[in-house]
Amino acid sequence: MSNRFFFGGSDDSDSGEDNLPYPKPLSRAAFLTSDFDPATYLSSLRNRHQTLEDLRVELRTRSQDISKELLDLVNDNYQDFLSLGGSLQGGDEKVEEVRLGLLGFKREIEGLKAKLDQRRREVEGLVAQRKAVRRQLQLGRTLCGIDYRLRELEQSLLITTNEALQDKKAGDNYQGISEGDEDSDDSQEGNGSISRLIKHVRQYLLTRREMERIGLQDKFVVQNQARMAGVRHTILLDLGNAVKQNRGQDDQQLMTLLAAYRDLEEGHEAVQVLKERLS
């Protein structure tokens, strides 16, 4: 390092030049910062009492000193640099070993991935089967419910399962309310018989809606269409008999019976029954 720059003055206090503000030597630590920027560093030196040429000389001297230090460092560690090159010989074998190990690891990962994909497909298939089984179970419960309600209606309406509608007259299908027993039924049953009849209508409509939801082309639905027709026919007969028995007795019951015809979409049948009632 050049001894051109120093602090303070000399021991001779009589000289006028000794009182001049000499610049401090450039700090070496300033060049070692990670965010060192030459332009920023030079702008920080604007308050130095030093000419630009002197600053250039000092920076050039600092560069030469650093170059010499680097050269001395290389010369001092020359043997270590040579031995480093020798120690790197045969590194290709190590790299190849690592490469082969990575390839083997990659194959294992691919094998595990293939197994996971296969297991995922198996699980998806099982889940789909479970959903299908659940749908079938739900369908089975619905069909059992339909059959149960049909049996209840047939028993309540006194319909035998082997009954054929075309082999009997209209009045023979239902024995619960007959024309010969009108007087006794009116006195004994009253609103109770009407309530049971409306219950039959509601059960029939619920069963029909469930059949429509399953699908009219379903085998079970097709097989039970005859039973549904028998129940409907018997209910219409009961409604007709109830309307005829209600001559001038209770307008509210009559409206209830006509509403049942409406729910069954049998308005024409209701008109015919009312005509017979008035005749």
mmCIF file of C-alpha atoms in Angstrom:
data_model
loop_
_atom_site.group_PDB
_atom_site.id
_atom_site.type_symbol
_atom_site.label_atom_id
_atom_site.label_comp_id
_atom_site.label_asym_id
_atom_site.label_seq_id
_atom_site.Cartn_x
_atom_site.Cartn_y
_atom_site.Cartn_z
ATOM 1 C CA MET A 1 0.000 0.000 0.000
ATOM 2 C CA SER A 2 1.281 3.458 -0.898
ATOM 3 C CA ASN A 3 2.287 5.698 1.984
ATOM 4 C CA ARG A 4 1.141 8.733 0.069
ATOM 5 C CA PHE A 5 -1.872 9.383 2.346
ATOM 6 C CA PHE A 6 -1.840 9.720 6.127
ATOM 7 C CA PHE A 7 -3.660 11.384 9.026
ATOM 8 C CA GLY A 8 -2.875 14.758 10.613
ATOM 9 C CA GLY A 9 0.380 16.628 10.137
ATOM 10 C CA SER A 10 4.081 16.245 10.990
ATOM 11 C CA ASP A 11 5.768 16.980 14.294
ATOM 12 C CA ASP A 12 6.805 20.390 12.986
ATOM 13 C CA SER A 13 3.979 22.696 13.972
ATOM 14 C CA ASP A 14 5.676 25.699 12.394
ATOM 15 C CA SER A 15 5.044 24.557 8.811
ATOM 16 C CA GLY A 16 1.828 25.885 7.252
ATOM 17 C CA GLU A 17 1.332 22.803 5.065
ATOM 18 C CA ASP A 18 1.177 20.504 8.121
ATOM 19 C CA ASN A 19 -2.288 21.852 8.972
ATOM 20 C CA LEU A 20 -3.855 20.804 5.636
ATOM 21 C CA PRO A 21 -6.700 18.212 5.871
ATOM 22 C CA TYR A 22 -5.089 15.133 4.295
ATOM 23 C CA PRO A 23 -7.579 12.449 3.140
ATOM 24 C CA LYS A 24 -7.776 9.184 5.038
ATOM 25 C CA PRO A 25 -6.674 6.004 3.225
ATOM 26 C CA LEU A 26 -9.496 4.174 1.451
ATOM 27 C CA SER A 27 -11.062 1.578 3.732
ATOM 28 C CA ARG A 28 -10.559 -1.961 2.508
ATOM 29 C CA ALA A 29 -13.734 -3.139 4.241
ATOM 30 C CA ALA A 30 -15.822 -0.905 1.971
ATOM 31 C CA PHE A 31 -14.876 -3.109 -1.020
ATOM 32 C CA LEU A 32 -15.839 -6.340 0.768
ATOM 33 C CA THR A 33 -19.566 -5.633 1.244
ATOM 34 C CA SER A 34 -21.978 -7.915 -0.633
ATOM 35 C CA ASP A 35 -23.895 -4.991 -2.107
ATOM 36 C CA PHE A 36 -20.791 -3.030 -3.220
ATOM 37 C CA ASP A 37 -21.556 -0.647 -6.088
ATOM 38 C CA PRO A 38 -18.686 1.360 -7.694
ATOM 39 C CA ALA A 39 -20.830 4.358 -8.622
ATOM 40 C CA THR A 40 -22.331 4.581 -5.132
ATOM 41 C CA TYR A 41 -18.913 4.211 -3.546
ATOM 42 C CA LEU A 42 -17.349 6.950 -5.704
ATOM 43 C CA SER A 43 -20.239 9.310 -4.972
ATOM 44 C CA SER A 44 -19.540 8.854 -1.255
ATOM 45 C CA LEU A 45 -16.003 10.219 -1.771
ATOM 46 C CA ARG A 46 -17.096 13.661 -2.958
ATOM 47 C CA ASN A 47 -16.110 15.292 0.375
ATOM 48 C CA ARG A 48 -12.527 14.019 0.285
ATOM 49 C CA HIS A 49 -9.940 16.799 0.001
ATOM 50 C CA GLN A 50 -8.257 15.061 -2.906
ATOM 51 C CA THR A 51 -7.901 15.615 -6.618
ATOM 52 C CA LEU A 52 -9.439 13.200 -9.093
ATOM 53 C CA GLU A 53 -6.002 12.219 -10.371
ATOM 54 C CA ASP A 54 -4.800 11.412 -6.868
ATOM 55 C CA LEU A 55 -7.914 9.296 -6.335
ATOM 56 C CA ARG A 56 -7.224 7.396 -9.566
ATOM 57 C CA VAL A 57 -3.658 6.766 -8.476
ATOM 58 C CA GLU A 58 -4.798 5.479 -5.106
ATOM 59 C CA LEU A 59 -7.431 3.157 -6.657
ATOM 60 C CA ARG A 60 -4.909 1.902 -9.193
ATOM 61 C CA THR A 61 -2.434 1.218 -6.432
ATOM 62 C CA ARG A 62 -5.127 -0.614 -4.437
ATOM 63 C CA SER A 63 -5.931 -2.760 -7.501
ATOM 64 C CA GLN A 64 -2.255 -3.619 -7.986
ATOM 65 C CA ASP A 65 -1.912 -4.583 -4.335
ATOM 66 C CA ILE A 66 -4.974 -6.871 -4.549
ATOM 67 C CA SER A 67 -3.635 -8.512 -7.714
ATOM 68 C CA LYS A 68 -0.295 -9.130 -5.989
ATOM 69 C CA GLU A 69 -2.048 -10.618 -2.960
ATOM 70 C CA LEU A 70 -4.065 -12.940 -5.231
ATOM 71 C CA LEU A 71 -0.908 -14.038 -7.038
ATOM 72 C CA ASP A 72 0.863 -14.688 -3.740
ATOM 73 C CA LEU A 73 -2.171 -16.674 -2.576
ATOM 74 C CA VAL A 74 -2.078 -18.867 -5.704
ATOM 75 C CA ASN A 75 1.702 -19.378 -5.411
ATOM 76 C CA ASP A 76 1.429 -20.303 -1.757
ATOM 77 C CA ASN A 77 -1.313 -22.874 -2.508
ATOM 78 C CA TYR A 78 -0.007 -24.100 -5.865
ATOM 79 C CA GLN A 79 0.575 -27.629 -4.654
ATOM 80 C CA ASP A 80 -2.930 -27.732 -3.226
ATOM 81 C CA PHE A 81 -4.365 -26.653 -6.611
ATOM 82 C CA LEU A 82 -2.428 -29.442 -8.339
ATOM 83 C CA SER A 83 -3.540 -32.057 -5.831
ATOM 84 C CA LEU A 84 -7.143 -30.861 -6.273
ATOM 85 C CA GLY A 85 -6.999 -31.697 -9.973
ATOM 86 C CA GLY A 86 -5.647 -35.140 -9.163
ATOM 87 C CA SER A 87 -8.336 -35.810 -6.604
ATOM 88 C CA LEU A 88 -10.980 -35.047 -9.206
ATOM 89 C CA GLN A 89 -9.769 -37.882 -11.445
ATOM 90 C CA GLY A 90 -12.183 -40.820 -11.479
ATOM 91 C CA GLY A 91 -15.138 -38.617 -10.637
ATOM 92 C CA ASP A 92 -16.965 -39.840 -13.733
ATOM 93 C CA GLU A 93 -17.335 -43.234 -12.095
ATOM 94 C CA LYS A 94 -18.913 -41.666 -9.057
ATOM 95 C CA VAL A 95 -21.240 -39.636 -11.240
ATOM 96 C CA GLU A 96 -22.216 -42.779 -13.160
ATOM 97 C CA GLU A 97 -22.934 -44.598 -9.918
ATOM 98 C CA VAL A 98 -25.156 -41.745 -8.777
ATOM 99 C CA ARG A 99 -26.881 -41.673 -12.183
ATOM 100 C CA LEU A 100 -27.586 -45.407 -12.069
ATOM 101 C CA GLY A 101 -28.903 -45.069 -8.552
ATOM 102 C CA LEU A 102 -31.220 -42.279 -9.617
ATOM 103 C CA LEU A 103 -32.456 -44.329 -12.578
ATOM 104 C CA GLY A 104 -33.226 -47.243 -10.294
ATOM 105 C CA PHE A 105 -35.027 -44.942 -7.901
ATOM 106 C CA LYS A 106 -36.992 -43.482 -10.813
ATOM 107 C CA ARG A 107 -38.064 -46.971 -11.926
ATOM 108 C CA GLU A 108 -39.206 -47.779 -8.400
ATOM 109 C CA ILE A 109 -41.225 -44.566 -8.261
ATOM 110 C CA GLU A 110 -42.821 -45.340 -11.635
ATOM 111 C CA GLY A 111 -43.675 -48.852 -10.446
ATOM 112 C CA LEU A 112 -45.299 -47.492 -7.291
ATOM 113 C CA LYS A 113 -47.179 -44.932 -9.367
ATOM 114 C CA ALA A 114 -48.497 -47.665 -11.679
ATOM 115 C CA LYS A 115 -49.650 -49.701 -8.664
ATOM 116 C CA LEU A 116 -51.341 -46.671 -7.156
ATOM 117 C CA ASP A 117 -53.119 -45.945 -10.439
ATOM 118 C CA GLN A 118 -54.292 -49.552 -10.639
ATOM 119 C CA ARG A 119 -55.497 -49.476 -7.030
ATOM 120 C CA ARG A 120 -57.248 -46.149 -7.669
ATOM 121 C CA ARG A 121 -59.105 -47.653 -10.634
ATOM 122 C CA GLU A 122 -60.055 -50.673 -8.519
ATOM 123 C CA VAL A 123 -61.359 -48.425 -5.732
ATOM 124 C CA GLU A 124 -63.323 -46.324 -8.233
ATOM 125 C CA GLY A 125 -64.850 -49.496 -9.653
ATOM 126 C CA LEU A 126 -65.793 -50.735 -6.184
ATOM 127 C CA VAL A 127 -67.307 -47.368 -5.305
ATOM 128 C CA ALA A 128 -69.344 -47.457 -8.517
ATOM 129 C CA GLN A 129 -70.507 -50.988 -7.677
ATOM 130 C CA ARG A 130 -71.476 -49.883 -4.175
ATOM 131 C CA LYS A 131 -73.503 -46.992 -5.591
ATOM 132 C CA ALA A 132 -75.211 -49.368 -8.021
ATOM 133 C CA VAL A 133 -76.003 -51.787 -5.189
ATOM 134 C CA ARG A 134 -77.419 -48.936 -3.123
ATOM 135 C CA ARG A 135 -79.601 -47.868 -6.034
ATOM 136 C CA GLN A 136 -80.835 -51.424 -6.430
ATOM 137 C CA LEU A 137 -81.528 -51.665 -2.700
ATOM 138 C CA GLN A 138 -83.452 -48.416 -2.793
ATOM 139 C CA LEU A 139 -85.376 -49.635 -5.814
ATOM 140 C CA GLY A 140 -86.107 -52.907 -4.028
ATOM 141 C CA ARG A 141 -87.396 -51.048 -0.971
ATOM 142 C CA THR A 142 -89.607 -48.910 -3.207
ATOM 143 C CA LEU A 143 -90.992 -51.965 -4.997
ATOM 144 C CA CYS A 144 -91.655 -53.684 -1.684
ATOM 145 C CA GLY A 145 -93.456 -50.568 -0.479
ATOM 146 C CA ILE A 146 -95.583 -50.522 -3.629
ATOM 147 C CA ASP A 147 -96.464 -54.187 -3.225
ATOM 148 C CA TYR A 148 -97.259 -53.688 0.463
ATOM 149 C CA ARG A 149 -99.607 -50.773 -0.242
ATOM 150 C CA LEU A 150 -101.293 -52.693 -3.037
ATOM 151 C CA ARG A 151 -101.891 -55.622 -0.703
ATOM 152 C CA GLU A 152 -103.287 -53.283 1.951
ATOM 153 C CA LEU A 153 -105.628 -51.689 -0.576
ATOM 154 C CA GLU A 154 -106.750 -55.071 -1.909
ATOM 155 C CA GLN A 155 -107.439 -56.332 1.609
ATOM 156 C CA SER A 156 -109.223 -53.167 2.674
ATOM 157 C CA LEU A 157 -111.281 -53.078 -0.523
ATOM 158 C CA LEU A 158 -111.988 -56.845 -0.289
ATOM 159 C CA ILE A 159 -110.354 -57.559 -3.642
ATOM 160 C CA THR A 160 -109.027 -61.091 -4.136
ATOM 161 C CA THR A 161 -105.744 -61.418 -6.003
ATOM 162 C CA ASN A 162 -107.186 -63.848 -8.569
ATOM 163 C CA GLU A 163 -110.155 -61.622 -9.309
ATOM 164 C CA ALA A 164 -110.814 -60.773 -12.940
ATOM 165 C CA LEU A 165 -112.775 -57.624 -13.497
ATOM 166 C CA GLN A 166 -114.387 -58.786 -16.724
ATOM 167 C CA ASP A 167 -115.866 -61.877 -15.042
ATOM 168 C CA LYS A 168 -117.873 -59.946 -12.478
ATOM 169 C CA LYS A 169 -120.435 -57.235 -12.543
ATOM 170 C CA ALA A 170 -119.483 -53.784 -11.335
ATOM 171 C CA GLY A 171 -121.345 -54.133 -8.037
ATOM 172 C CA ASP A 172 -119.682 -57.453 -7.126
ATOM 173 C CA ASN A 173 -116.123 -56.124 -6.826
ATOM 174 C CA TYR A 174 -116.643 -54.397 -3.494
ATOM 175 C CA GLN A 175 -118.803 -55.641 -0.653
ATOM 176 C CA GLY A 176 -117.944 -52.988 1.946
ATOM 177 C CA ILE A 177 -120.711 -50.602 0.844
ATOM 178 C CA SER A 178 -123.586 -52.243 -1.034
ATOM 179 C CA GLU A 179 -126.854 -50.808 -2.154
ATOM 180 C CA GLY A 180 -128.832 -53.267 -0.022
ATOM 181 C CA ASP A 181 -127.182 -52.033 3.162
ATOM 182 C CA GLU A 182 -127.347 -48.288 2.550
ATOM 183 C CA ASP A 183 -129.600 -47.480 5.490
ATOM 184 C CA SER A 184 -127.553 -49.406 8.058
ATOM 185 C CA ASP A 185 -124.241 -48.037 6.709
ATOM 186 C CA ASP A 186 -125.473 -44.454 6.949
ATOM 187 C CA SER A 187 -126.460 -44.904 10.576
ATOM 188 C CA GLN A 188 -123.388 -46.873 11.699
ATOM 189 C CA GLU A 189 -120.427 -45.617 9.676
ATOM 190 C CA GLY A 190 -121.104 -42.000 8.586
ATOM 191 C CA ASN A 191 -117.911 -39.970 8.397
ATOM 192 C CA GLY A 192 -115.770 -43.020 9.159
ATOM 193 C CA SER A 193 -116.562 -44.715 5.840
ATOM 194 C CA ILE A 194 -115.845 -41.479 3.955
ATOM 195 C CA SER A 195 -112.479 -41.121 5.752
ATOM 196 C CA ARG A 196 -111.497 -44.675 4.858
ATOM 197 C CA LEU A 197 -112.488 -44.072 1.252
ATOM 198 C CA ILE A 198 -110.379 -40.883 1.055
ATOM 199 C CA LYS A 199 -107.480 -42.823 2.620
ATOM 200 C CA HIS A 200 -107.822 -45.439 -0.130
ATOM 201 C CA VAL A 201 -107.693 -42.690 -2.757
ATOM 202 C CA ARG A 202 -104.525 -41.198 -1.248
ATOM 203 C CA GLN A 203 -102.800 -44.578 -0.996
ATOM 204 C CA TYR A 204 -103.663 -45.315 -4.603
ATOM 205 C CA LEU A 205 -102.327 -41.930 -5.798
ATOM 206 C CA LEU A 206 -99.098 -42.375 -3.799
ATOM 207 C CA THR A 207 -98.570 -45.841 -5.257
ATOM 208 C CA ARG A 208 -99.207 -44.544 -8.783
ATOM 209 C CA ARG A 209 -96.694 -41.697 -8.344
ATOM 210 C CA GLU A 210 -94.029 -44.126 -7.161
ATOM 211 C CA MET A 211 -94.672 -46.370 -10.157
ATOM 212 C CA GLU A 212 -94.358 -43.395 -12.494
ATOM 213 C CA ARG A 213 -91.088 -42.392 -10.822
ATOM 214 C CA ILE A 214 -89.677 -45.887 -11.341
ATOM 215 C CA GLY A 215 -90.871 -45.953 -14.926
ATOM 216 C CA LEU A 216 -93.975 -47.330 -16.541
ATOM 217 C CA GLN A 217 -91.816 -49.670 -18.666
ATOM 218 C CA ASP A 218 -90.345 -51.376 -15.609
ATOM 219 C CA LYS A 219 -91.145 -55.098 -15.486
ATOM 220 C CA PHE A 220 -92.564 -54.929 -11.954
ATOM 221 C CA VAL A 221 -94.754 -51.946 -12.843
ATOM 222 C CA VAL A 222 -96.067 -53.664 -15.975
ATOM 223 C CA GLN A 223 -96.869 -56.816 -14.035
ATOM 224 C CA ASN A 224 -98.880 -54.868 -11.437
ATOM 225 C CA GLN A 225 -100.848 -52.663 -13.799
ATOM 226 C CA ALA A 226 -103.785 -55.075 -13.628
ATOM 227 C CA ARG A 227 -103.812 -54.890 -9.823
ATOM 228 C CA MET A 228 -103.714 -51.088 -9.974
ATOM 229 C CA ALA A 229 -106.602 -51.093 -12.447
ATOM 230 C CA GLY A 230 -108.644 -53.332 -10.127
ATOM 231 C CA VAL A 231 -107.982 -51.057 -7.145
ATOM 232 C CA ARG A 232 -108.879 -47.956 -9.151
ATOM 233 C CA HIS A 233 -112.076 -49.524 -10.447
ATOM 234 C CA THR A 234 -113.153 -50.574 -6.948
ATOM 235 C CA ILE A 235 -112.400 -47.119 -5.514
ATOM 236 C CA LEU A 236 -114.521 -45.504 -8.223
ATOM 237 C CA LEU A 237 -117.378 -47.884 -7.386
ATOM 238 C CA ASP A 238 -117.094 -46.984 -3.703
ATOM 239 C CA LEU A 239 -117.047 -43.258 -4.515
ATOM 240 C CA GLY A 240 -120.154 -43.691 -6.658
ATOM 241 C CA ASN A 241 -121.995 -45.573 -3.923
ATOM 242 C CA ALA A 242 -120.937 -42.968 -1.334
ATOM 243 C CA VAL A 243 -122.211 -40.112 -3.519
ATOM 244 C CA LYS A 244 -125.542 -41.880 -4.049
ATOM 245 C CA GLN A 245 -125.933 -42.524 -0.319
ATOM 246 C CA ASN A 246 -125.303 -38.845 0.450
ATOM 247 C CA ARG A 247 -128.545 -37.538 -1.032
ATOM 248 C CA GLY A 248 -129.256 -34.250 0.675
ATOM 249 C CA GLN A 249 -127.455 -35.254 3.871
ATOM 250 C CA ASP A 250 -124.074 -33.475 4.050
ATOM 251 C CA ASP A 251 -122.793 -31.051 1.427
ATOM 252 C CA GLN A 252 -119.277 -31.062 2.972
ATOM 253 C CA GLN A 253 -119.001 -34.834 2.511
ATOM 254 C CA LEU A 254 -120.230 -34.472 -1.044
ATOM 255 C CA MET A 255 -117.546 -31.877 -1.816
ATOM 256 C CA THR A 256 -114.919 -34.184 -0.307
ATOM 257 C CA LEU A 257 -116.055 -37.040 -2.548
ATOM 258 C CA LEU A 258 -116.039 -34.817 -5.643
ATOM 259 C CA ALA A 259 -112.521 -33.644 -4.753
ATOM 260 C CA ALA A 260 -111.474 -37.308 -4.722
ATOM 261 C CA TYR A 261 -112.864 -37.688 -8.269
ATOM 262 C CA ARG A 262 -110.813 -34.620 -9.251
ATOM 263 C CA ASP A 263 -107.616 -36.106 -7.783
ATOM 264 C CA LEU A 264 -108.260 -39.295 -9.726
ATOM 265 C CA GLU A 265 -108.828 -37.213 -12.889
ATOM 266 C CA GLU A 266 -112.285 -38.738 -13.249
ATOM 267 C CA GLY A 267 -114.414 -35.606 -13.673
ATOM 268 C CA HIS A 268 -116.564 -37.261 -16.318
ATOM 269 C CA GLU A 269 -117.290 -40.170 -13.979
ATOM 270 C CA ALA A 270 -118.283 -37.702 -11.222
ATOM 271 C CA VAL A 271 -120.779 -36.026 -13.572
ATOM 272 C CA GLN A 272 -122.343 -39.374 -14.452
ATOM 273 C CA VAL A 273 -122.680 -40.313 -10.767
ATOM 274 C CA LEU A 274 -124.293 -36.972 -9.913
ATOM 275 C CA LYS A 275 -126.814 -37.457 -12.728
ATOM 276 C CA GLU A 276 -127.712 -40.902 -11.384
ATOM 277 C CA ARG A 277 -127.966 -39.417 -7.868
ATOM 278 C CA LEU A 278 -130.464 -36.805 -9.021
ATOM 279 C CA SER A 279 -132.539 -39.171 -11.136
#
